[in-house]
CSV table of C-alpha atoms in Angstrom, one decimal:
chain,number,residue,atom,x,y,z
A,1,MET,CA,-44.3,-20.6,-15.1
A,2,ARG,CA,-46.0,-19.1,-11.7
A,3,ASN,CA,-42.5,-18.5,-10.0
A,4,VAL,CA,-40.8,-16.6,-12.5
A,5,LEU,CA,-43.8,-14.7,-13.2
A,6,LEU,CA,-43.7,-13.3,-9.3
A,7,ALA,CA,-40.2,-13.2,-9.3
A,8,SER,CA,-40.4,-11.1,-12.3
A,9,VAL,CA,-42.5,-8.4,-11.2
A,10,ILE,CA,-40.3,-9.0,-7.8
A,11,LEU,CA,-37.6,-7.5,-9.5
A,12,ILE,CA,-39.2,-5.1,-11.8
A,13,SER,CA,-41.0,-3.1,-8.7
A,14,GLY,CA,-37.5,-3.2,-6.6
A,15,GLY,CA,-36.6,-2.0,-10.0
A,16,THR,CA,-38.5,0.9,-9.9
A,17,ILE,CA,-38.6,1.6,-5.6
A,18,ALA,CA,-34.6,1.0,-6.0
A,19,ALA,CA,-34.8,4.1,-8.8
A,20,GLN,CA,-37.4,6.5,-6.8
A,21,ALA,CA,-34.6,6.3,-4.0
A,22,ALA,CA,-31.7,7.5,-5.9
A,23,GLU,CA,-33.8,10.2,-7.4
A,24,GLY,CA,-34.9,11.3,-4.4
A,25,ASP,CA,-37.3,13.4,-2.7
A,26,ALA,CA,-36.8,17.2,-3.1
A,27,ALA,CA,-39.5,18.6,-0.1
A,28,ALA,CA,-38.2,16.5,2.1
A,29,GLY,CA,-34.3,17.3,0.6
A,30,LYS,CA,-35.5,21.2,1.9
A,31,ALA,CA,-35.9,19.7,5.2
A,32,VAL,CA,-32.6,18.1,5.2
A,33,PHE,CA,-31.0,21.3,3.7
A,34,ASN,CA,-31.4,23.5,7.4
A,35,THR,CA,-27.9,21.8,8.0
A,36,CYS,CA,-26.8,23.3,5.0
A,37,LYS,CA,-28.3,26.9,5.9
A,38,ALA,CA,-25.0,27.7,8.9
A,39,CYS,CA,-22.8,28.7,5.5
A,40,HIS,CA,-25.1,27.8,2.4
A,41,THR,CA,-27.5,30.2,1.1
A,42,ILE,CA,-29.8,28.8,-2.0
A,43,GLU,CA,-31.9,31.6,-3.3
A,44,ALA,CA,-31.8,33.1,-6.4
A,45,GLY,CA,-28.9,36.0,-6.3
A,46,GLY,CA,-28.5,35.3,-2.4
A,47,PRO,CA,-25.5,35.9,-0.3
A,48,ASN,CA,-22.4,33.5,0.1
A,49,ARG,CA,-21.6,32.8,3.2
A,50,VAL,CA,-19.0,31.0,4.8
A,51,GLY,CA,-19.9,28.4,1.6
A,52,PRO,CA,-21.1,29.7,-1.9
A,53,ASN,CA,-24.8,30.4,-2.8
A,54,LEU,CA,-26.2,27.3,-4.1
A,55,HIS,CA,-28.3,28.2,-6.0
A,56,GLY,CA,-27.6,26.3,-9.8
A,57,ILE,CA,-25.4,24.4,-8.0
A,58,VAL,CA,-26.8,21.4,-10.6
A,59,GLY,CA,-24.7,22.3,-13.4
A,60,ARG,CA,-22.2,24.2,-12.8
A,61,LYS,CA,-18.5,24.4,-13.4
A,62,ALA,CA,-17.6,23.6,-9.5
A,63,GLY,CA,-15.6,26.2,-8.0
A,64,THR,CA,-17.2,29.3,-10.1
A,65,ALA,CA,-19.4,30.8,-7.8
A,66,ASN,CA,-19.4,34.1,-8.7
A,67,GLY,CA,-17.9,36.4,-5.0
A,68,PHE,CA,-16.7,33.3,-3.5
A,69,THR,CA,-13.4,32.4,-3.1
A,70,TYR,CA,-12.4,28.6,-3.3
A,71,SER,CA,-9.8,27.3,-1.9
A,72,PRO,CA,-7.7,25.6,-5.3
A,73,ALA,CA,-8.9,21.7,-4.6
A,74,VAL,CA,-12.2,23.4,-5.9
A,75,LYS,CA,-11.2,25.7,-7.9
A,76,ASP,CA,-8.9,23.6,-10.0
A,77,ALA,CA,-11.6,20.3,-9.6
A,78,GLY,CA,-12.1,20.5,-13.6
A,79,TYR,CA,-15.9,18.7,-13.9
A,80,VAL,CA,-19.3,20.5,-13.7
A,81,TRP,CA,-21.3,19.0,-10.3
A,82,ASP,CA,-23.6,16.4,-11.3
A,83,GLU,CA,-25.8,13.9,-9.3
A,84,GLN,CA,-23.1,11.5,-8.7
A,85,LYS,CA,-20.5,14.4,-8.3
A,86,LEU,CA,-22.2,16.2,-5.5
A,87,ASP,CA,-23.1,12.2,-4.4
A,88,VAL,CA,-19.6,11.8,-3.7
A,89,TYR,CA,-18.7,15.2,-2.5
A,90,LEU,CA,-21.5,15.2,0.2
A,91,LYS,CA,-20.8,12.1,1.6
A,92,ASP,CA,-17.4,13.1,2.2
A,93,PRO,CA,-16.1,16.2,1.3
A,94,LYS,CA,-12.2,15.5,2.1
A,95,ALA,CA,-11.8,12.6,0.4
A,96,ALA,CA,-13.8,13.7,-2.9
A,97,LEU,CA,-12.2,16.6,-2.7
A,98,PRO,CA,-8.5,16.7,-0.8
A,99,GLY,CA,-7.2,20.3,0.4
A,100,ASN,CA,-11.2,22.1,0.4
A,101,LYS,CA,-12.0,24.2,2.8
A,102,MET,CA,-15.5,22.7,3.8
A,103,ALA,CA,-15.8,21.8,7.6
A,104,PHE,CA,-18.6,19.7,7.3
A,105,ALA,CA,-17.8,16.4,7.4
A,106,GLY,CA,-20.6,14.8,5.4
A,107,LEU,CA,-23.8,13.2,4.9
A,108,LYS,CA,-23.7,10.1,5.8
A,109,ASP,CA,-27.0,8.4,4.9
A,110,ASP,CA,-27.9,7.5,1.4
A,111,ALA,CA,-31.2,8.6,1.3
A,112,LYS,CA,-30.5,12.2,2.7
A,113,ARG,CA,-28.2,12.3,0.4
A,114,ALA,CA,-30.3,11.8,-2.4
A,115,ASP,CA,-33.1,14.3,-1.0
A,116,LEU,CA,-30.4,17.0,-0.6
A,117,ILE,CA,-29.5,16.1,-4.0
A,118,ALA,CA,-33.0,16.4,-5.6
A,119,TYR,CA,-33.4,19.1,-3.4
A,120,LEU,CA,-30.5,21.2,-5.0
A,121,LYS,CA,-31.6,20.2,-8.6
A,122,SER,CA,-34.6,21.6,-8.1
A,123,GLU,CA,-33.1,25.1,-7.0
A,124,SER,CA,-30.8,25.0,-10.1
A,125,GLN,CA,-33.2,25.6,-12.5
C-alpha cells in the first residue's frame, strides 16, 4: 500500500511539473523573444518589420496582421494561432507551413518554445 501511495504522489507531482513546463514561463520567454526582434515587434501598435508585428498573435487568424504582406502559405492557412499551432510552427516553420517566407530555421528546444509562447500569449491580451 505504501508503494502505491508513493507512486501516486510521484505521478501527481510529475504531472504538475510536466504541465508547468508545457505552459512555459512568460518572463523567460521575453528573453527568448530577443531572437525574434530582428524581424518582429510585439508592442501594441508596433510596426511590421521583415515579419509582422506579433502583438495579439495568440487568437489571431493567420495571415491577418494589418499592413503586412504575407506569403500565400500563411495567408491561406485558414486557422487561428493558438498555443499548439505556434508550437508546431516555431519548432520548424518550413515544415509546418511549406512555402512561407520566414527565414528562421526554428526553435528546437521545447522549454524555450513553451516560454516564448507563454510570452507571446501574455502580450496578446
